[in-house]
Coordinates of C-alpha atoms in Angstrom, one line a residue:
Chain A
M15 CA 53.7 84.8 95.7
T16 CA 52.5 87.3 97.7
A17 CA 54.2 90.1 96.3
V18 CA 53.3 93.8 95.1
E19 CA 52.7 94.4 91.3
L20 CA 54.0 97.5 90.2
P21 CA 52.2 99.7 87.7
G22 CA 53.8 99.7 84.8
A23 CA 55.4 96.8 85.8
V24 CA 53.1 94.0 84.3
A25 CA 54.7 90.9 83.4
S26 CA 56.1 90.1 79.7
P27 CA 55.7 91.1 76.8
R28 CA 57.1 94.0 79.0
P29 CA 57.5 98.2 77.3
P30 CA 61.0 98.8 77.4
D31 CA 61.0 101.9 80.1
E32 CA 62.7 104.3 80.0
D33 CA 61.9 105.4 83.4
L34 CA 62.9 101.5 85.2
V35 CA 66.8 102.9 86.3
L36 CA 66.1 98.3 87.7
D37 CA 65.2 95.8 86.3
V38 CA 66.1 92.2 87.1
R39 CA 63.9 88.6 86.2
D40 CA 63.9 85.1 87.6
L41 CA 67.2 86.3 89.8
R42 CA 69.4 83.1 90.6
M43 CA 72.1 82.4 92.5
R44 CA 73.3 79.3 93.4
Y45 CA 77.1 78.6 95.3
G46 CA 78.3 74.7 95.3
A47 CA 75.2 73.1 95.8
V48 CA 73.0 75.2 97.7
D49 CA 71.0 78.6 96.5
V50 CA 71.0 81.7 97.3
L51 CA 68.6 83.6 95.1
H52 CA 65.4 81.3 94.2
G53 CA 64.3 84.1 90.9
V54 CA 64.1 87.7 93.0
D55 CA 61.8 89.7 91.0
L56 CA 62.9 93.4 90.8
T57 CA 61.8 97.1 90.2
A58 CA 63.2 101.1 90.5
R59 CA 61.8 103.7 88.9
R60 CA 63.9 106.4 88.5
G61 CA 63.9 108.8 92.1
E62 CA 63.1 106.2 93.6
V63 CA 64.3 104.1 96.8
V64 CA 63.9 100.5 97.2
A65 CA 64.8 99.4 100.9
L66 CA 65.9 95.3 100.6
L67 CA 65.1 93.9 103.7
G68 CA 65.5 90.1 105.6
P69 CA 67.4 88.7 108.4
N70 CA 71.3 87.9 107.7
G71 CA 71.6 85.1 105.4
A72 CA 68.1 85.8 103.5
G73 CA 70.7 86.8 99.9
K74 CA 70.8 91.0 100.3
T75 CA 74.5 92.0 99.8
T76 CA 74.4 88.8 97.0
T77 CA 71.2 90.1 95.6
I78 CA 72.8 93.4 95.2
E79 CA 77.0 92.9 94.9
I80 CA 75.2 91.9 91.3
L81 CA 73.6 94.7 90.6
E82 CA 76.3 96.7 91.3
G83 CA 78.2 93.8 89.0
F84 CA 81.4 92.8 91.7
R85 CA 79.8 88.8 91.0
V86 CA 78.2 87.3 88.5
P87 CA 75.1 85.0 88.1
S88 CA 73.6 81.4 87.6
A89 CA 70.1 83.0 86.1
G90 CA 67.6 85.4 85.6
T91 CA 68.3 89.1 83.8
V92 CA 69.5 91.7 84.6
R93 CA 69.5 95.8 84.2
V94 CA 70.7 97.8 85.1
L95 CA 71.0 100.7 83.8
G96 CA 69.9 99.5 81.0
T97 CA 72.9 97.1 81.5
D98 CA 74.1 94.2 82.5
P99 CA 76.5 94.6 85.5
A100 CA 78.8 91.1 84.2
R101 CA 78.7 93.0 81.0
G102 CA 78.5 96.7 82.3
D103 CA 82.0 98.8 81.2
E104 CA 82.7 101.4 82.6
R105 CA 81.2 104.3 80.6
W106 CA 78.4 102.0 82.9
R107 CA 80.8 101.5 86.2
A108 CA 80.6 105.6 85.4
R109 CA 76.5 106.3 85.8
L110 CA 77.0 104.7 89.8
G111 CA 77.4 105.0 93.2
V112 CA 78.8 102.1 95.4
V113 CA 79.1 103.1 99.4
L114 CA 81.4 100.8 100.3
Q115 CA 81.7 99.7 104.5
S116 CA 85.3 101.7 104.4
W117 CA 88.3 99.9 107.5
R118 CA 91.3 101.5 107.9
D119 CA 92.0 101.9 103.2
H120 CA 93.8 105.1 102.3
G121 CA 94.2 106.4 106.3
K122 CA 97.5 108.0 105.7
W123 CA 95.3 110.3 103.1
R124 CA 93.8 114.4 104.1
V125 CA 89.8 113.7 103.8
R126 CA 89.7 116.6 100.8
E127 CA 93.0 114.6 97.7
L128 CA 90.9 111.6 98.2
L129 CA 87.8 112.5 97.7
A130 CA 89.1 115.2 94.4
H131 CA 91.5 111.9 93.9
L132 CA 89.3 109.9 93.0
G133 CA 86.0 112.6 91.9
D134 CA 89.4 112.8 88.9
F135 CA 88.4 109.2 87.4
Y136 CA 84.9 110.7 86.6
A137 CA 85.8 113.6 84.8
P138 CA 86.0 112.4 81.4
Y139 CA 81.6 111.0 82.1
A140 CA 81.0 114.0 82.3
T141 CA 77.4 115.0 80.5
D142 CA 75.1 117.9 79.6
R143 CA 72.8 116.2 82.1
S144 CA 75.6 115.2 84.9
P145 CA 78.5 117.0 85.3
R146 CA 80.3 115.1 87.1
P147 CA 82.9 115.6 89.7
W148 CA 81.1 117.0 92.6
P149 CA 83.3 119.6 93.2
V150 CA 84.8 119.0 96.2
D151 CA 83.6 121.4 98.6
E152 CA 80.4 121.6 97.9
L153 CA 79.9 117.2 98.6
L154 CA 82.4 117.5 101.6
E155 CA 79.8 120.5 102.3
T156 CA 77.2 118.0 101.7
V157 CA 77.5 115.0 103.9
G158 CA 79.2 117.3 106.6
L159 CA 83.0 117.4 106.9
T160 CA 84.0 120.3 105.5
A161 CA 86.0 121.0 109.5
H162 CA 87.4 117.4 108.4
A163 CA 89.2 118.6 105.0
G164 CA 92.3 119.0 105.7
S165 CA 92.2 115.7 108.2
R166 CA 94.0 112.4 107.8
V167 CA 91.6 109.1 107.3
A168 CA 92.5 107.6 109.8
R169 CA 91.6 109.5 112.5
L170 CA 87.9 110.1 111.7
S171 CA 84.9 109.1 113.9
G172 CA 83.2 106.0 112.5
G173 CA 81.0 108.5 112.1
Q174 CA 82.5 110.7 109.4
R175 CA 85.0 107.8 107.9
R176 CA 81.2 107.0 107.3
R177 CA 80.2 109.7 105.4
L178 CA 83.7 109.9 104.1
D179 CA 82.3 106.9 102.3
V180 CA 78.8 108.7 101.0
A181 CA 80.8 111.0 100.2
V182 CA 83.3 108.5 97.7
G183 CA 80.2 106.7 96.9
I184 CA 78.5 109.9 94.7
V185 CA 81.9 111.9 94.2
G186 CA 80.5 111.3 90.8
R187 CA 77.3 112.3 90.9
P188 CA 76.2 108.8 89.7
E189 CA 71.8 107.6 88.1
L190 CA 72.0 104.5 91.0
L191 CA 73.0 104.6 94.1
F192 CA 73.6 101.2 95.6
L193 CA 73.7 101.1 100.0
D194 CA 75.4 98.0 102.5
E195 CA 73.9 98.2 105.0
P196 CA 75.3 101.6 105.4
T197 CA 74.6 102.0 109.5
V198 CA 75.4 98.6 111.2
G199 CA 77.7 99.0 114.4
F200 CA 76.6 103.2 114.9
D201 CA 75.0 104.6 117.5
P202 CA 72.1 106.4 117.7
A203 CA 73.0 109.3 116.4
A204 CA 75.5 109.1 113.6
R205 CA 72.5 106.2 112.6
R206 CA 70.1 109.1 113.0
E207 CA 72.3 111.5 110.7
F208 CA 72.6 109.3 107.9
H209 CA 69.1 108.9 107.8
E210 CA 68.5 112.7 107.2
L211 CA 71.9 112.9 105.0
V212 CA 70.3 110.0 102.6
H213 CA 67.2 111.8 102.4
R214 CA 69.1 114.7 101.4
L215 CA 70.3 112.2 98.4
A216 CA 67.4 111.4 97.2
D217 CA 65.8 114.4 96.9
L218 CA 68.2 115.7 94.7
D219 CA 69.0 114.9 91.0
E220 CA 66.4 112.1 90.9
T221 CA 69.3 109.8 92.2
T222 CA 67.5 106.7 92.6
I223 CA 68.6 103.9 95.7
V224 CA 68.8 101.0 96.6
L225 CA 69.6 99.9 99.9
T226 CA 70.0 96.6 102.1
T227 CA 69.6 96.9 105.8
H228 CA 68.1 93.9 108.3
D229 CA 66.5 96.9 109.7
L230 CA 63.0 97.7 109.8
T231 CA 63.1 100.9 111.2
E232 CA 65.2 102.1 108.5
A233 CA 63.9 100.9 106.0
E234 CA 60.3 102.2 106.8
K235 CA 62.6 105.3 108.0
L236 CA 64.8 105.7 104.3
A237 CA 62.5 103.8 101.6
D238 CA 59.3 104.4 99.6
R239 CA 59.4 100.8 99.2
I240 CA 60.4 97.9 100.7
L241 CA 61.4 95.1 98.9
I242 CA 61.2 91.9 102.2
L243 CA 63.8 89.0 101.2
A244 CA 63.8 85.8 103.0
D245 CA 65.7 82.6 102.2
G246 CA 66.8 83.5 99.0
R247 CA 63.4 84.5 97.7
I248 CA 61.0 88.1 97.8
I249 CA 58.2 87.2 100.0
A250 CA 56.2 90.4 100.4
E251 CA 56.8 94.2 98.7
G252 CA 55.7 97.7 99.0
S253 CA 55.5 100.8 100.0
P254 CA 55.7 100.6 104.3
D255 CA 51.9 101.7 104.3
Q256 CA 51.0 99.2 101.7
L257 CA 52.9 96.6 103.6
A258 CA 52.2 97.4 107.2
R259 CA 48.4 97.2 106.3
R260 CA 49.1 94.3 104.4
V261 CA 49.7 92.5 107.6
A262 CA 46.4 92.4 109.3
G263 CA 45.8 88.6 109.6
D264 CA 44.3 87.7 112.9
A265 CA 44.4 90.6 116.3
E266 CA 44.6 89.3 119.4
V267 CA 41.7 90.6 122.4
R268 CA 42.7 90.6 126.0
W269 CA 40.0 91.8 128.8
T270 CA 39.2 90.5 132.4
R271 CA 36.2 90.0 133.7
D272 CA 34.8 89.6 136.9
G273 CA 39.0 89.5 137.9
E274 CA 39.4 86.7 135.1
R275 CA 42.0 86.8 131.8
Y276 CA 40.8 85.8 128.7
V277 CA 42.5 85.9 125.2
H278 CA 41.0 85.2 121.9
A279 CA 42.6 86.3 118.6
T280 CA 40.1 86.7 115.8
A281 CA 40.2 87.8 112.3
D282 CA 37.4 90.9 112.3
A283 CA 38.0 92.3 116.0
T284 CA 35.8 95.4 115.6
A285 CA 32.2 92.5 115.2
F286 CA 34.0 90.0 118.4
L287 CA 33.8 93.7 120.6
R288 CA 30.3 94.6 119.3
D289 CA 29.4 91.0 121.0
L290 CA 31.4 91.0 123.8
L291 CA 29.9 94.5 125.4
R292 CA 26.3 93.5 123.9
E293 CA 26.3 90.3 126.0
H294 CA 28.7 91.5 128.9
G295 CA 29.6 95.3 129.8
D296 CA 30.3 96.8 132.3
R297 CA 32.2 94.1 133.6
V298 CA 33.7 93.7 130.3
R299 CA 37.5 95.2 131.8
E300 CA 41.1 95.8 131.0
L301 CA 40.3 95.7 127.4
E302 CA 42.9 95.4 124.4
V303 CA 43.6 94.8 120.8
R304 CA 46.5 94.3 119.5
R305 CA 47.0 93.5 115.5
A306 CA 49.9 92.5 114.1
S307 CA 52.2 94.9 113.2
L308 CA 54.6 95.2 111.0
E309 CA 57.1 95.0 113.2
D310 CA 55.6 91.6 114.3
A311 CA 55.3 89.7 110.9
Y312 CA 59.7 90.6 110.3
L313 CA 60.9 89.5 113.8
A314 CA 58.7 86.2 112.8
L315 CA 60.2 85.9 109.9
V316 CA 64.3 87.1 111.9
H317 CA 63.6 84.4 114.1
E318 CA 62.6 81.6 111.6
E319 CA 65.5 82.3 110.0
E320 CA 67.8 82.3 113.4
T321 CA 67.1 79.4 114.6
G322 CA 66.3 78.0 111.0
I323 CA 62.8 76.6 111.8
R324 CA 60.4 77.2 109.8
T325 CA 56.6 77.8 111.5
G326 CA 55.4 79.2 108.3
R327 CA 54.1 81.9 110.8
A328 CA 55.9 84.8 109.1
E329 CA 55.2 84.1 106.0
R330 CA 51.8 82.7 106.7
V331 CA 51.1 86.0 107.7
W332 CA 52.0 88.0 104.0
Q333 CA 49.1 84.9 102.8
Q334 CA 45.9 85.5 104.5
E335 CA 46.5 88.9 103.2
A336 CA 46.8 87.2 99.5
N337 CA 44.2 84.8 100.7
R338 CA 42.1 87.7 100.8
Chain B
M239 CA 90.0 113.5 77.9
N240 CA 90.2 110.1 76.7
P241 CA 89.2 108.1 80.3
T242 CA 92.5 106.0 79.8
T243 CA 95.2 108.8 79.5
N244 CA 92.7 110.5 82.7
A245 CA 93.4 107.5 84.7
L246 CA 96.5 106.9 83.3
R247 CA 97.3 110.4 84.7
T248 CA 95.2 110.3 87.4
G249 CA 97.5 107.4 88.7
L250 CA 100.2 108.6 88.0
R251 CA 99.1 111.7 90.7
R252 CA 98.5 108.8 92.6
G253 CA 101.3 107.5 93.1
V254 CA 102.7 110.8 94.4
I255 CA 101.2 111.6 96.4
E256 CA 100.8 108.2 98.2
L257 CA 104.9 108.3 97.9
R258 CA 104.3 112.1 99.3
A259 CA 103.3 110.4 101.7
T260 CA 105.6 107.9 102.8
F261 CA 108.2 110.4 104.3
T262 CA 105.8 111.6 106.6
N263 CA 105.6 108.9 109.9
G264 CA 107.5 106.6 110.8
Q265 CA 107.1 103.7 109.9
D266 CA 107.5 104.3 106.9
L267 CA 110.1 105.8 107.2
W268 CA 112.4 103.8 109.5
T269 CA 111.5 101.3 106.1
Y270 CA 112.7 103.8 104.2
F271 CA 116.6 103.2 106.6
F272 CA 115.5 100.0 107.6
P273 CA 117.7 98.6 105.4
T274 CA 120.5 101.2 104.8
V275 CA 121.2 99.9 108.2
V276 CA 121.1 96.4 108.3
L277 CA 124.2 96.6 105.3
L278 CA 125.8 99.6 107.6
V279 CA 126.7 96.9 110.0
A280 CA 127.2 93.5 107.5
V281 CA 129.9 96.5 105.7
F282 CA 130.9 96.6 110.3
W283 CA 131.8 92.8 110.0
M284 CA 133.3 92.2 106.7
R285 CA 135.6 95.1 107.8
G286 CA 139.2 93.7 106.5
S287 CA 138.1 90.4 104.7
T288 CA 138.6 90.5 101.0
V289 CA 136.5 89.5 97.8
P290 CA 138.4 85.5 97.8
G291 CA 141.2 85.6 95.6
T292 CA 141.6 89.4 95.3
D293 CA 142.6 92.5 97.2
F294 CA 139.4 94.4 97.4
S295 CA 137.4 95.2 100.8
L296 CA 134.2 92.2 100.8
G297 CA 132.2 95.0 102.0
A298 CA 132.8 97.3 99.3
R299 CA 132.0 93.7 96.9
T300 CA 128.7 93.9 99.2
L301 CA 126.8 97.0 98.7
P302 CA 126.4 97.1 94.8
S303 CA 125.0 93.0 95.4
A304 CA 122.7 94.3 98.2
L305 CA 121.8 97.1 95.9
G306 CA 120.2 94.5 93.9
M307 CA 118.4 92.4 95.9
G308 CA 116.8 96.1 97.4
L309 CA 115.4 95.7 93.8
L310 CA 114.5 92.5 94.0
F311 CA 112.6 93.0 97.9
G312 CA 111.6 96.6 96.5
G313 CA 110.2 95.8 92.9
L314 CA 108.8 92.4 94.4
L315 CA 107.6 92.3 97.7
G316 CA 107.0 95.4 97.5
L317 CA 104.3 95.4 95.0
A318 CA 103.5 92.1 96.2
N319 CA 102.4 93.6 100.3
Q320 CA 101.1 96.5 98.6
L321 CA 98.4 94.5 97.0
V322 CA 97.8 91.9 99.1
I323 CA 97.8 95.2 101.9
D324 CA 94.9 96.8 99.4
R325 CA 92.7 93.8 98.6
E326 CA 92.3 93.4 103.2
D327 CA 91.5 96.9 103.4
G328 CA 89.4 97.3 100.3
T329 CA 91.6 100.0 98.6
L330 CA 90.9 98.1 95.7
L331 CA 87.7 97.5 95.7
R332 CA 87.1 101.2 96.2
A333 CA 88.9 101.3 93.0
K334 CA 86.9 98.1 91.0
A335 CA 84.0 101.2 92.3
I336 CA 84.7 104.0 90.8
P337 CA 86.0 103.8 86.4
D338 CA 88.9 102.7 85.5
G339 CA 89.6 103.2 89.0
M340 CA 91.5 99.5 89.1
L341 CA 94.0 101.2 85.9
G342 CA 94.3 103.7 87.9
Y343 CA 95.2 102.9 90.9
L344 CA 98.4 99.7 89.4
V345 CA 100.5 102.7 87.7
G346 CA 100.4 104.6 91.5
K347 CA 100.8 101.5 92.8
I348 CA 103.1 101.4 90.3
V349 CA 105.3 104.7 90.6
L350 CA 104.5 104.3 94.3
V351 CA 106.8 101.4 94.1
S352 CA 109.4 102.4 92.1
A353 CA 110.3 105.4 93.7
V354 CA 110.4 103.9 97.0
A355 CA 112.4 100.8 95.2
L356 CA 115.8 104.5 93.6
I357 CA 115.1 105.5 96.9
G358 CA 116.3 103.0 98.7
V359 CA 119.2 102.4 96.2
V360 CA 120.0 106.1 96.8
L361 CA 120.1 106.1 100.9
Q362 CA 122.1 102.6 100.9
L363 CA 123.8 103.7 97.8
T364 CA 124.8 107.4 100.4
P365 CA 127.1 106.2 103.6
G366 CA 128.7 103.3 101.5
L367 CA 130.1 106.3 99.7
F368 CA 131.8 107.2 103.3
F369 CA 132.6 103.6 104.5
L370 CA 133.5 102.3 101.7
D371 CA 136.9 102.9 99.5
G372 CA 137.0 100.6 94.9
L373 CA 133.9 101.9 94.0
R374 CA 134.1 103.9 90.6
L375 CA 130.8 105.7 91.3
G376 CA 133.5 108.9 89.8
D377 CA 133.5 107.1 86.0
P378 CA 130.0 107.9 83.7
G379 CA 130.5 104.7 82.4
A380 CA 129.0 102.9 86.3
W381 CA 125.7 105.4 86.0
L382 CA 125.7 104.0 81.9
T383 CA 125.6 100.8 84.2
L384 CA 123.3 102.0 86.3
A385 CA 120.3 103.5 83.2
W386 CA 119.7 100.0 82.2
V387 CA 120.7 97.0 85.0
V388 CA 117.4 99.2 87.6
P389 CA 115.1 99.0 84.9
L390 CA 115.1 96.1 84.2
G391 CA 115.7 94.9 87.2
L392 CA 112.5 96.5 87.9
V393 CA 110.2 95.6 85.3
A394 CA 111.7 92.0 86.1
T395 CA 110.7 91.6 89.2
L396 CA 107.2 94.4 89.2
P397 CA 105.2 92.1 86.9
L398 CA 105.5 88.9 89.5
G399 CA 105.1 91.3 92.6
A400 CA 101.4 91.8 90.8
V401 CA 101.6 87.9 90.2
I402 CA 102.8 86.9 94.3
G403 CA 100.1 89.7 95.0
S404 CA 97.4 88.2 93.7
L405 CA 98.0 85.2 94.7
V406 CA 98.4 84.9 98.5
E407 CA 94.9 86.6 99.9
N408 CA 96.4 86.5 103.7
P409 CA 98.4 88.3 104.8
R410 CA 100.3 85.9 106.9
N411 CA 101.0 83.5 103.7
M412 CA 103.4 86.8 102.6
G413 CA 106.0 84.6 105.1
L414 CA 105.7 81.4 102.8
V415 CA 106.9 84.2 100.2
V416 CA 109.9 85.6 102.2
M417 CA 111.5 82.4 103.5
P418 CA 112.2 80.9 99.6
I419 CA 113.9 84.3 99.1
F420 CA 115.9 84.2 101.7
G421 CA 116.8 81.1 100.9
L422 CA 117.3 82.6 97.4
I423 CA 120.1 84.9 98.3
A424 CA 122.3 83.4 100.3
L425 CA 122.9 80.8 96.7
S426 CA 122.8 84.3 95.0
G427 CA 126.2 85.2 96.4
I428 CA 125.0 88.7 97.6
F429 CA 127.6 87.9 100.7
Y430 CA 129.7 86.3 99.8
P431 CA 130.7 84.7 96.2
I432 CA 129.1 82.0 94.7
N433 CA 132.5 80.2 93.5
G434 CA 132.6 78.1 95.9
L435 CA 129.7 76.4 95.3
P436 CA 129.2 72.8 94.8
G437 CA 127.6 73.6 90.5
W438 CA 124.0 72.1 89.5
L439 CA 123.9 74.6 93.2
Q440 CA 124.8 77.5 90.8
G441 CA 123.2 76.4 88.8
V442 CA 120.3 76.7 90.7
A443 CA 120.7 80.5 91.8
Q444 CA 121.7 81.0 87.8
V445 CA 117.9 80.6 87.1
F446 CA 116.2 82.9 89.5
P447 CA 116.7 86.9 88.8
L448 CA 118.0 87.6 92.4
Y449 CA 121.6 87.0 91.0
W450 CA 121.9 88.6 87.8
L451 CA 120.9 91.4 89.7
G452 CA 122.9 91.8 92.3
L453 CA 125.8 90.9 88.9
G454 CA 124.9 93.5 87.0
M455 CA 124.9 95.9 90.1
R456 CA 128.7 94.7 91.2
S457 CA 129.7 95.8 87.1
A458 CA 128.7 98.5 86.8
L459 CA 129.3 99.8 90.5
L460 CA 132.8 97.4 91.1
P461 CA 136.3 98.0 89.0
G462 CA 136.3 95.9 86.1
D463 CA 139.2 94.2 86.8
L464 CA 136.5 92.2 90.0
A465 CA 134.6 90.9 86.9
A466 CA 137.5 87.5 86.4
V467 CA 136.5 86.5 89.4
E468 CA 132.9 86.3 89.0
L469 CA 131.0 82.5 87.2
G470 CA 132.8 82.6 83.7
G471 CA 135.4 85.4 84.6
S472 CA 133.0 88.0 83.1
W473 CA 129.8 90.5 83.8
R474 CA 128.2 88.6 81.0
H475 CA 125.5 91.3 80.3
L476 CA 124.1 89.7 77.3
E477 CA 123.0 86.7 80.1
T478 CA 122.0 88.6 82.4
V479 CA 119.3 90.6 80.0
G480 CA 118.8 87.5 78.9
V481 CA 117.4 86.4 82.5
L482 CA 116.3 89.3 84.1
G483 CA 114.0 89.4 80.6
A484 CA 113.0 86.8 79.6
W485 CA 111.4 86.8 84.0
A486 CA 109.8 90.6 82.9
L487 CA 108.2 88.6 79.4
L488 CA 107.0 85.4 82.1
G489 CA 105.4 88.9 84.5
L490 CA 104.0 91.4 81.4
V491 CA 102.2 87.9 80.3
L492 CA 100.9 86.3 83.6
A493 CA 100.2 89.7 86.2
P494 CA 97.5 90.6 83.2
V495 CA 96.0 87.5 83.5
V496 CA 96.3 86.9 87.5
L497 CA 95.2 90.5 88.3
R498 CA 92.2 90.3 85.6
R499 CA 91.6 87.0 87.8
M500 CA 91.6 88.7 91.1
A501 CA 90.6 92.5 90.6
R502 CA 87.0 90.3 89.2
R503 CA 86.7 88.4 92.1
E504 CA 86.4 91.4 94.6
S505 CA 83.4 92.0 96.2
G506 CA 82.4 93.8 98.7
S507 CA 81.6 91.0 101.1
R508 CA 84.5 89.4 100.8
V509 CA 86.4 92.5 102.3
A510 CA 84.4 91.9 105.1
A511 CA 85.2 88.1 105.6
R512 CA 88.7 89.2 105.2
R513 CA 88.1 91.7 108.6
E514 CA 86.4 89.8 109.9
R515 CA 89.4 87.7 109.8
A516 CA 92.0 90.3 110.4
M517 CA 89.7 91.1 113.2
Q518 CA 89.9 87.5 115.0
R519 CA 93.4 87.9 114.6
V520 CA 94.3 90.8 116.2
G521 CA 92.3 90.5 119.0

């Protein structure tokens, strides 16, 4: 497998790690006769933003719902804040934040009223380190809803409603926050606003954030670390930079000579170019070198998933790197 | 503070907030007044008719019976409806995602649904006072009877509503619940005494809570000598407590199990799937 092992997260026996907020090993999920997750490993440390990236149907939502304690896995070891989510009690639940995709719930409630009410449930779980809940006015300010504090929830715009969802997710000052497909249906402006909000959260209080997305750009913007999930497996893992470097693969060289077009694929573009120019010199024109980008690899992956045709191109891009 | 105490208190507040919201929009207000309108129309058509074998106004007999029916509608259908809708729109999942949220949610719903049912009773009773003769509202004994029939009625119907609301996944299927209840209304002597029905049908009616809700309310609000035209010639309070108590017990045993099972299965993807379905329904 190609996943990068993290420092400190070496193979068993693993020493207990206080900083490991999330520790999942060999997670499997089967619905009837269909395997949805084939042994997913994943960890997250305190304050880290981790993106689960993958096409629809890759198993992202299933994974995150298992971590949230909303689904029970078929097999595997799952530790979220040191607890098995399937047995998580209310004290454990109080340390988590879940940002749900709201639709029309609590439509008759006023924004401030709803946040104050939901926050009340967290009051008994306050500790010296985490005063709970988040004071409503401060929270409204953080998510940019101060002007709408008195509005009815049903009257909010899509973007405002989503910010309210985030506010509900963080009203208990969670140590770990889950965001499942947070920007589906957003226009570009709302998306950017939302990204800024997530950055602000990640900077606050060392909140660990786990988000799922099928949008590579979003994962690159938000995450310290990206895990690419395809067909129930993690096929690549690393920081956006690491991943971009690892997809190198073949480069494509295009040029024209004497009015004729040429295309050549090569693993070592620099050496190829040196030879090409030495041989043909000035006759080489319109030279272009294109490296497989992270986006190419990811799009190949999405294409395979959507067409159902396994060309193996996506996995090949990752594996080439691993074999190197 | 103890988390459970906190959740009970927060749930109570939730019920009050949601109750307050029902006074501020037309749809909810209509829901409050609709049964009153129906009742007044029914009583209007019954003017001049009397309860068979007496010279007592049939309209005045219908009012307390309809109040009993209102308890069933409010308690059972009210809670079931709320659960089904809240499951579809994600309210319930939100409750599940916060600590002690389900307990708070449930307390809030019970407060809301009970309060709405009680308000319904008052709204239907008030105009009846002006149009109908013979109701013994001045009698303290009437209020004493109401004071146990109404709470017992709610305790018998709310848990059943919770069970039904947990089992019905699609709001459209609530119709499957409402239809048999309409059948039961005809059978249970709400709008007309059932003394003329075959004995076995009377037996069927007396298995279900609706008959006893109507009888209990009649026993509270009608003059004592009208007991003579009821089945068995008496208000049968002991049997009322027995049957309603049995339904309450059954509901209270079943409801926690079914509610827990329903709550356990809630997740974001289930809500998303329902949303998808509802969108197709609308669009």
